[in-house]
PDB file of C-alpha atoms in Angstrom:
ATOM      1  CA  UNK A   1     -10.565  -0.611  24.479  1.00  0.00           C
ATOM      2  CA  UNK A   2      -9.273  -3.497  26.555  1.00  0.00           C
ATOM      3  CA  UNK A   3      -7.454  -5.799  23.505  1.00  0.00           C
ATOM      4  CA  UNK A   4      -7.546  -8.969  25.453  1.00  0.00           C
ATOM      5  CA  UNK A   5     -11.619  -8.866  24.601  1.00  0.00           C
ATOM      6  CA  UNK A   6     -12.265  -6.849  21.794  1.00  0.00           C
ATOM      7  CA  UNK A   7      -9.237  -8.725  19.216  1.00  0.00           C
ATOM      8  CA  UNK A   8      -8.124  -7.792  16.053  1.00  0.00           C
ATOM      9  CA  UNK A   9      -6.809 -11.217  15.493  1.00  0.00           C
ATOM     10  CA  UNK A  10      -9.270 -13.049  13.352  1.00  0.00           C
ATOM     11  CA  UNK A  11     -10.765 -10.199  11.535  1.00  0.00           C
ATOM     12  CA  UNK A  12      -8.919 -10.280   8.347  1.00  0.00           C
ATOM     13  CA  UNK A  13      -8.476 -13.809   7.352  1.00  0.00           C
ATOM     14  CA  UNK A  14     -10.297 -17.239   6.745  1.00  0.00           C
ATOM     15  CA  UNK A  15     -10.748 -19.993   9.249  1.00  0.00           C
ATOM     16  CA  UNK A  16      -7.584 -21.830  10.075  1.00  0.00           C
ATOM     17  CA  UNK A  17      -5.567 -18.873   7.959  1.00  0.00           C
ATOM     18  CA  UNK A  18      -2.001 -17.893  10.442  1.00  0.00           C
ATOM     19  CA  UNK A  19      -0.022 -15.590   9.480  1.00  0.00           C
ATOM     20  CA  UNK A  20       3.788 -14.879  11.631  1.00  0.00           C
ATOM     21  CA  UNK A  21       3.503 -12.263  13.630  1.00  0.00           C
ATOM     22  CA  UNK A  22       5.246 -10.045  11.227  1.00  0.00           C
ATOM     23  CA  UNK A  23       3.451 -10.692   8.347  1.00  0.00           C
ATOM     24  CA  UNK A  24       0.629  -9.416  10.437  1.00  0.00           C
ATOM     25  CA  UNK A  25      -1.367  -6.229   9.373  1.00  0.00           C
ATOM     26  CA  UNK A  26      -1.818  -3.127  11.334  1.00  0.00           C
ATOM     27  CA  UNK A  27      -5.444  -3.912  12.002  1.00  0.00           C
ATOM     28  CA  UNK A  28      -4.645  -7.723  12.991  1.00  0.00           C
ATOM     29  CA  UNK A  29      -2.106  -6.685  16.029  1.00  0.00           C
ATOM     30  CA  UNK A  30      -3.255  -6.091  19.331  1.00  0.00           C
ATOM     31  CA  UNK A  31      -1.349  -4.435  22.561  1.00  0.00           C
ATOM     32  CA  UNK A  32       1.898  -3.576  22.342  1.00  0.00           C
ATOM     33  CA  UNK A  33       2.271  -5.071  19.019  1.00  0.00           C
ATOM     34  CA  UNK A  34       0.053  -2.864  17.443  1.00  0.00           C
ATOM     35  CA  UNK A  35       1.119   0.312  19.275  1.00  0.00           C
ATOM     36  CA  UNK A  36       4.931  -0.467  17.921  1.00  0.00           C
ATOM     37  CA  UNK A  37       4.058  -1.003  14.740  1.00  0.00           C
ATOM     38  CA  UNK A  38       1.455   2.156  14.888  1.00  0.00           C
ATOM     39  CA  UNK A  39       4.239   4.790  16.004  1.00  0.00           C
ATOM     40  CA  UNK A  40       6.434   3.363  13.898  1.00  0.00           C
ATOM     41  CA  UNK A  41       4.352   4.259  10.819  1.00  0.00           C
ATOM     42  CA  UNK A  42       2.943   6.816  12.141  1.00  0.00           C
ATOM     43  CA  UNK A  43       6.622   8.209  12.215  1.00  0.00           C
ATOM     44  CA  UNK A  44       7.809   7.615   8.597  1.00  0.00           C
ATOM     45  CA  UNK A  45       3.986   9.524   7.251  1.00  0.00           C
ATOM     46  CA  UNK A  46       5.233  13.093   7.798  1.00  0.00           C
ATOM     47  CA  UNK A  47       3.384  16.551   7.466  1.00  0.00           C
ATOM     48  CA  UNK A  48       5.936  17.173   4.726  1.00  0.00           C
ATOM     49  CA  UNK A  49       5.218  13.996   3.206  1.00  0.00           C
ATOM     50  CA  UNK A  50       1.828  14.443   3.566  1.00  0.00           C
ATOM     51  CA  UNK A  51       1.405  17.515   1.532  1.00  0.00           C
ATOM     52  CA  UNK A  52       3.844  16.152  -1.025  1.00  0.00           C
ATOM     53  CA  UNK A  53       1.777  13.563  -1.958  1.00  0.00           C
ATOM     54  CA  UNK A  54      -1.334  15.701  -1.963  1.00  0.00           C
ATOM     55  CA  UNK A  55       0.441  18.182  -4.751  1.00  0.00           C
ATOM     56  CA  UNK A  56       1.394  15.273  -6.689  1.00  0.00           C
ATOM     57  CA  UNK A  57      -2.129  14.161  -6.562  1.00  0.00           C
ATOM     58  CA  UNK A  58      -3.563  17.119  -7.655  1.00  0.00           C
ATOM     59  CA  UNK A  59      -0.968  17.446 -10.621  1.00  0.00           C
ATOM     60  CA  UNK A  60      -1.950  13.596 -12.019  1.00  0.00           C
ATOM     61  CA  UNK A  61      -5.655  14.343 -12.004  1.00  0.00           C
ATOM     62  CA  UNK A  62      -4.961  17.385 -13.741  1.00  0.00           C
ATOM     63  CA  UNK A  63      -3.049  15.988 -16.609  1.00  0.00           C
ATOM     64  CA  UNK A  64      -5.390  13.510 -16.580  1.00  0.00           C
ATOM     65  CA  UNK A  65      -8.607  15.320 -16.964  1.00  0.00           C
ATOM     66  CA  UNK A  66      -6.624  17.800 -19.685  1.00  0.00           C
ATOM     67  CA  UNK A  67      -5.842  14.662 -21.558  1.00  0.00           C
ATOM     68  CA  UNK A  68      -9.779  13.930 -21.551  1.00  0.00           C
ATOM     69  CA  UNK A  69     -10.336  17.219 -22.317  1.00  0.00           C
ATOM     70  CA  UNK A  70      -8.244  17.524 -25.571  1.00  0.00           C
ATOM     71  CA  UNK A  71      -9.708  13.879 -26.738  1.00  0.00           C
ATOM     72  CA  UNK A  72     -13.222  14.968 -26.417  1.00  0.00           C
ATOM     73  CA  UNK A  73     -14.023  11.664 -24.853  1.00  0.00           C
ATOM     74  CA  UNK A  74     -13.081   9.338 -21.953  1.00  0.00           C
ATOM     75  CA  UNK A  75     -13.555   6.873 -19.798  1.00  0.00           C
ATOM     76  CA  UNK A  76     -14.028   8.166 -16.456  1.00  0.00           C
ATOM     77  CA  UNK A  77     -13.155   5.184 -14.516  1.00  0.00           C
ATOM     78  CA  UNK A  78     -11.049   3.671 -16.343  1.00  0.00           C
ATOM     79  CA  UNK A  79      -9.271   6.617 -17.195  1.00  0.00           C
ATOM     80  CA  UNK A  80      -8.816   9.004 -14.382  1.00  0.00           C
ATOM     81  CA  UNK A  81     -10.425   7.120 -11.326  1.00  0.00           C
ATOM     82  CA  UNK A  82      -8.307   3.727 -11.542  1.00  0.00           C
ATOM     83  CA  UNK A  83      -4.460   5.299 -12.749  1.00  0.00           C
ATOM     84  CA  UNK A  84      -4.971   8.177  -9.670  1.00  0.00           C
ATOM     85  CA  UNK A  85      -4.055   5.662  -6.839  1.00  0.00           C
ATOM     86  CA  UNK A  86      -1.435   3.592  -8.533  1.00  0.00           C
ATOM     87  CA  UNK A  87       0.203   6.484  -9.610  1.00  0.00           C
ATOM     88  CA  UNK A  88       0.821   8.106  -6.184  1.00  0.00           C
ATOM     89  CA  UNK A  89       1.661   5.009  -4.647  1.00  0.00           C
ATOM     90  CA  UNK A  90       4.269   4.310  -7.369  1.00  0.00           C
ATOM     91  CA  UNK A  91       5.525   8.236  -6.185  1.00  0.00           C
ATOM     92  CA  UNK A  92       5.320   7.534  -2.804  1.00  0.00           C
ATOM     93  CA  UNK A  93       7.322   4.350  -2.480  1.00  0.00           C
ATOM     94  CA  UNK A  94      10.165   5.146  -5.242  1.00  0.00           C
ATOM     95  CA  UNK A  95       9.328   2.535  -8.021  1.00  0.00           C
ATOM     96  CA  UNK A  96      11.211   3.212 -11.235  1.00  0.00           C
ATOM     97  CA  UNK A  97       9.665   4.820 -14.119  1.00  0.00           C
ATOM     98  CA  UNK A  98      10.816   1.866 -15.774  1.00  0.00           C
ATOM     99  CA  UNK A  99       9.359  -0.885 -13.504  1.00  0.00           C
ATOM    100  CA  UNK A 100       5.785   0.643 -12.726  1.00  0.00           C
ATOM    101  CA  UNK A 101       4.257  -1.565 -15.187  1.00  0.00           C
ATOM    102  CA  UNK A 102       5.502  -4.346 -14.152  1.00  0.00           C
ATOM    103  CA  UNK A 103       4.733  -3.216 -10.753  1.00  0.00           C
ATOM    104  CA  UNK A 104       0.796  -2.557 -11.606  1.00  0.00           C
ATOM    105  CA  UNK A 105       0.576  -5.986 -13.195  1.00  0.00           C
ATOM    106  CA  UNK A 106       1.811  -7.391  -9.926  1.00  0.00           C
ATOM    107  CA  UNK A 107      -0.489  -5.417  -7.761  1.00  0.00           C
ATOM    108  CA  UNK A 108      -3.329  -5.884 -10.233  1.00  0.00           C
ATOM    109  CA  UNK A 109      -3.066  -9.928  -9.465  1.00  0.00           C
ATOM    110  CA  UNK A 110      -2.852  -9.369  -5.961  1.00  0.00           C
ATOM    111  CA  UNK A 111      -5.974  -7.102  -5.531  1.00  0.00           C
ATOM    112  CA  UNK A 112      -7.867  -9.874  -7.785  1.00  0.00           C
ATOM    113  CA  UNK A 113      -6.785 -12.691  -5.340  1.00  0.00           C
ATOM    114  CA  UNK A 114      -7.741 -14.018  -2.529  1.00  0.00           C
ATOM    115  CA  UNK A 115      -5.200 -12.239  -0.084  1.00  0.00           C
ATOM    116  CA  UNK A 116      -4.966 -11.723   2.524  1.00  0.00           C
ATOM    117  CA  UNK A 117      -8.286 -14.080   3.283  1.00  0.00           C
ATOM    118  CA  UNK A 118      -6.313 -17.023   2.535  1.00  0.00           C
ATOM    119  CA  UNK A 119      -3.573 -17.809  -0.104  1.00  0.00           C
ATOM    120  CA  UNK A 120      -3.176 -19.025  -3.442  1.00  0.00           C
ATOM    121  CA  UNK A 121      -2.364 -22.456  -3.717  1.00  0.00           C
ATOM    122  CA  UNK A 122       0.318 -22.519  -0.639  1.00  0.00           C
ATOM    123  CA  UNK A 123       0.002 -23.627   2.962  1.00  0.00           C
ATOM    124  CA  UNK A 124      -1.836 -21.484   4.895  1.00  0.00           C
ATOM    125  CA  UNK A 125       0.571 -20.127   7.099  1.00  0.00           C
ATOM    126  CA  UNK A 126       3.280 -19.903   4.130  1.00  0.00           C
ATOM    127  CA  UNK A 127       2.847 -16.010   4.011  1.00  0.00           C
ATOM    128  CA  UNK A 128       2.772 -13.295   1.142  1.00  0.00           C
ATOM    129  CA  UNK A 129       5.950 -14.560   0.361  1.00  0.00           C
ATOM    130  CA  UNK A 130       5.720 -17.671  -1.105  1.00  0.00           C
ATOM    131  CA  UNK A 131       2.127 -16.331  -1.909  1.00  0.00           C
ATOM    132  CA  UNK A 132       3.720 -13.800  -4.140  1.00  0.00           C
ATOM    133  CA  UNK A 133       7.227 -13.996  -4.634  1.00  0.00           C
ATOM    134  CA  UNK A 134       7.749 -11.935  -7.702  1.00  0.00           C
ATOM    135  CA  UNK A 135       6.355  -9.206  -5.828  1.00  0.00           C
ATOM    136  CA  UNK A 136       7.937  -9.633  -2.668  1.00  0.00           C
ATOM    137  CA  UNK A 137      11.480 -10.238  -4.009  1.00  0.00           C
ATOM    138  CA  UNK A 138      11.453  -7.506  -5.823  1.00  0.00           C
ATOM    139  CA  UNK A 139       9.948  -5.069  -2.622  1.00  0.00           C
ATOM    140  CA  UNK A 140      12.715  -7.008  -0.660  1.00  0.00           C
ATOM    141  CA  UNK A 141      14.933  -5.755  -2.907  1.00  0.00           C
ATOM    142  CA  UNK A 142      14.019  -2.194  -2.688  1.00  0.00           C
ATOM    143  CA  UNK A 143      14.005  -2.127   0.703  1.00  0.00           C
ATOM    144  CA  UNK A 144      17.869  -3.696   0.692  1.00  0.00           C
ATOM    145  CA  UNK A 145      18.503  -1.434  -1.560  1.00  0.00           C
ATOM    146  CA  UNK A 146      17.719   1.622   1.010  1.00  0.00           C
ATOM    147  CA  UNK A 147      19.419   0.150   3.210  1.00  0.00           C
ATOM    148  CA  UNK A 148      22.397  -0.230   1.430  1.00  0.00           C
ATOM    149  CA  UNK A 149      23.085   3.773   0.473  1.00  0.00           C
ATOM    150  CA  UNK A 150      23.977   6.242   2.370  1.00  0.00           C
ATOM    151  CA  UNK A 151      21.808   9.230   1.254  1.00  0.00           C
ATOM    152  CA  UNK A 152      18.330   7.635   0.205  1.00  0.00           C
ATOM    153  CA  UNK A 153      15.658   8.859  -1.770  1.00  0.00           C
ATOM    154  CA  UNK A 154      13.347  10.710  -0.095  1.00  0.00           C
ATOM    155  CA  UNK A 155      10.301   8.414  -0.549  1.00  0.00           C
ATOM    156  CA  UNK A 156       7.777   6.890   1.810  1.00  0.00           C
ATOM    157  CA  UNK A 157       9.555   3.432   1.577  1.00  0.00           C
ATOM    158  CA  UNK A 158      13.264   4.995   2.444  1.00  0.00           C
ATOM    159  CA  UNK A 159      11.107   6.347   5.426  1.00  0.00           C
ATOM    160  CA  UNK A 160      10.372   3.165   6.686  1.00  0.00           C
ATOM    161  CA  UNK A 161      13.365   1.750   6.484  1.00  0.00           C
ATOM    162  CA  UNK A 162      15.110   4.022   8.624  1.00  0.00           C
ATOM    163  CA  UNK A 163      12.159   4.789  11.176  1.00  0.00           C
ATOM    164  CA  UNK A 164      13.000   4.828  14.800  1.00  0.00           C
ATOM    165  CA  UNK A 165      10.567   4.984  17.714  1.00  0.00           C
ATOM    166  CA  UNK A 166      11.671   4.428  21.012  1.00  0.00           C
ATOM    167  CA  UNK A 167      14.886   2.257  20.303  1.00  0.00           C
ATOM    168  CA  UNK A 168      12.364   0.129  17.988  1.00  0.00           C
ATOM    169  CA  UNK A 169      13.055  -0.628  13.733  1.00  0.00           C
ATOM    170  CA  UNK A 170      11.159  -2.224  11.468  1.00  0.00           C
ATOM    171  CA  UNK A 171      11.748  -5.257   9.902  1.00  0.00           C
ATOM    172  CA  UNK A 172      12.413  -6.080   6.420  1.00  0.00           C
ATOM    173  CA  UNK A 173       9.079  -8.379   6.259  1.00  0.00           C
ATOM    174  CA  UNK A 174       7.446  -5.777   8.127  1.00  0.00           C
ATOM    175  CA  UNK A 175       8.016  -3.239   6.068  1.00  0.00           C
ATOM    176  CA  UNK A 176       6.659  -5.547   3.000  1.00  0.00           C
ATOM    177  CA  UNK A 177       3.428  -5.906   4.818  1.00  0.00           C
ATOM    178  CA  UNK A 178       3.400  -2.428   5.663  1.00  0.00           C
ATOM    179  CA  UNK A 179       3.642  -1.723   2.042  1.00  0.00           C
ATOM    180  CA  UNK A 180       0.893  -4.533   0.612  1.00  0.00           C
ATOM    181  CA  UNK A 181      -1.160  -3.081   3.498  1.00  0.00           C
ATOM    182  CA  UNK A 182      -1.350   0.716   2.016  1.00  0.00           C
ATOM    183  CA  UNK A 183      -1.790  -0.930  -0.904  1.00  0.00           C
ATOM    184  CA  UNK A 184      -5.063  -2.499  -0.468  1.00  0.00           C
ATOM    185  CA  UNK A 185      -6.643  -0.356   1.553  1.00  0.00           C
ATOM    186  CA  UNK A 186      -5.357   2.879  -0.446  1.00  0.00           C
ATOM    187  CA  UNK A 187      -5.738   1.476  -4.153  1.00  0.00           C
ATOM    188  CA  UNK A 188      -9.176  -0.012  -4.588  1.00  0.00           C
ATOM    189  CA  UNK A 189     -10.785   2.398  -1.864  1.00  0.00           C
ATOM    190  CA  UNK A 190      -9.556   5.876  -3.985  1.00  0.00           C
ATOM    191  CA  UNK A 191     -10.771   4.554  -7.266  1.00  0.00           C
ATOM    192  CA  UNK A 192     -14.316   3.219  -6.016  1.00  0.00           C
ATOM    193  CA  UNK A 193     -14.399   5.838  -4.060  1.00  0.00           C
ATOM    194  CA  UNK A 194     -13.424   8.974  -6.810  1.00  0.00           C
ATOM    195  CA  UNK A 195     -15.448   6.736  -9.366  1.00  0.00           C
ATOM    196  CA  UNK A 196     -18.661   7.355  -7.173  1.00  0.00           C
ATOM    197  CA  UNK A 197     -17.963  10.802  -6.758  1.00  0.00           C
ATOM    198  CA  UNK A 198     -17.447  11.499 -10.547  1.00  0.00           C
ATOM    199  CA  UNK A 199     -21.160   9.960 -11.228  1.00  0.00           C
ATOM    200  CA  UNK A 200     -22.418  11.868  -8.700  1.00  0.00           C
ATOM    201  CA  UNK A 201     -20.705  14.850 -10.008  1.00  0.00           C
ATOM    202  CA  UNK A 202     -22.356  14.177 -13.713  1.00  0.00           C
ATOM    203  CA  UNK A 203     -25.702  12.931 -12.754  1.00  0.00           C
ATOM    204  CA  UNK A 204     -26.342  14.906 -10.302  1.00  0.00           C
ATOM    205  CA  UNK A 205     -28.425  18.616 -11.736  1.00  0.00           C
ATOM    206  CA  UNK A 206     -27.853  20.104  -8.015  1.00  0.00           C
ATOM    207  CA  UNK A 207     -24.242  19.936  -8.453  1.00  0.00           C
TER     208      UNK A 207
END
């Protein structure tokens, strides 16, 4: 696909919406900008890491659907298809047990929103930043954080922060949109997506 015809560039946001190049998703680069920033993530998504995250998977759905189990009753949706993917992102990028609330309430306000169509009461081309900066301080902060120790967790985040490919590193904003990037396409996708499935599964004879 020639990338000087067929553009990513206006596919994600409103008219007269610009974004810095770095605050640019995956799917909005084109040419070498995209392939960078492809490799690069690319890189930090292991095998290993893979497979890690689909073991932890299977173990929250299973405590989950033995919780259900022993109340008689639940909420399918609300209780096994929405907490799946906010769960195993909190796992995969390190948040503290302590701060995943928090963390949910944050990513629960940004998945209501209008981003990344347009922002919330800031100029247009003021970025998730000043969009969101509760949120993005405190990713900042995690990601200085990794940067800071010498032996990091092993988490998806600590990944990107230390990702090389071909001399090239991300950046800290990069590695914010990165983030809020997996985020929306991972956490509203899974739970429509396993919430579809489970009706299926229960109104469905064949199966």
């Amino acid at each position: 696909r020639d990338w000087r015809v067929l553009s990513n560039a206006a596919g994600m946001r409103d008219s007269g919406v610009s974004v810095p190049v770095e605050e640019q998703f995956l799917n909005e680069r084109d040419g070498p900008g995209h392939l960078r920033l492809r490799k690069l993530v690319g890189a930090s998504l292991s095998p290993a890491k893979v497979r890690e995250a689909q073991e932890f998977t299977q173990l929250v759905a299973e405590k989950l659907i033995t919780a259900a189990v022993a109340r008689g009753t639940a909420d399918l949706v609300a209780e096994f298809a929405e907490p799946i993917p906010g769960t195993v992102i909190n796992m995969l990028l390190g948040v503290p047990v302590d701060m995943q609330p928090q963390f949910k309430r944050w990513v629960d306000e940004i998945l209501s929103g209008p981003y990344p169509r347009t922002f919330r009461g800031t100029n247009n081309q003021a970025g998730l930043k000043n969009a969101y900066p509760e949120f993005s301080e405190y990713v900042d902060g995690l990601v200085a954080a990794r940067r800071r120790v010498i032996d990091p967790p092993d988490d998806l985040l600590s990944q990107l922060v230390h990702v090389h490919a071909d001399g090239a590193q991300l950046t800290d904003t990069e590695i914010r949109t990165t983030l809020i990037f997996l985020i929306i396409a991972g956490h509203r996708t899974t739970a429509y997506t396993l919430g579809n499935l489970l009706a299926r599964t229960v109104t469905d004879a064949v199966l």
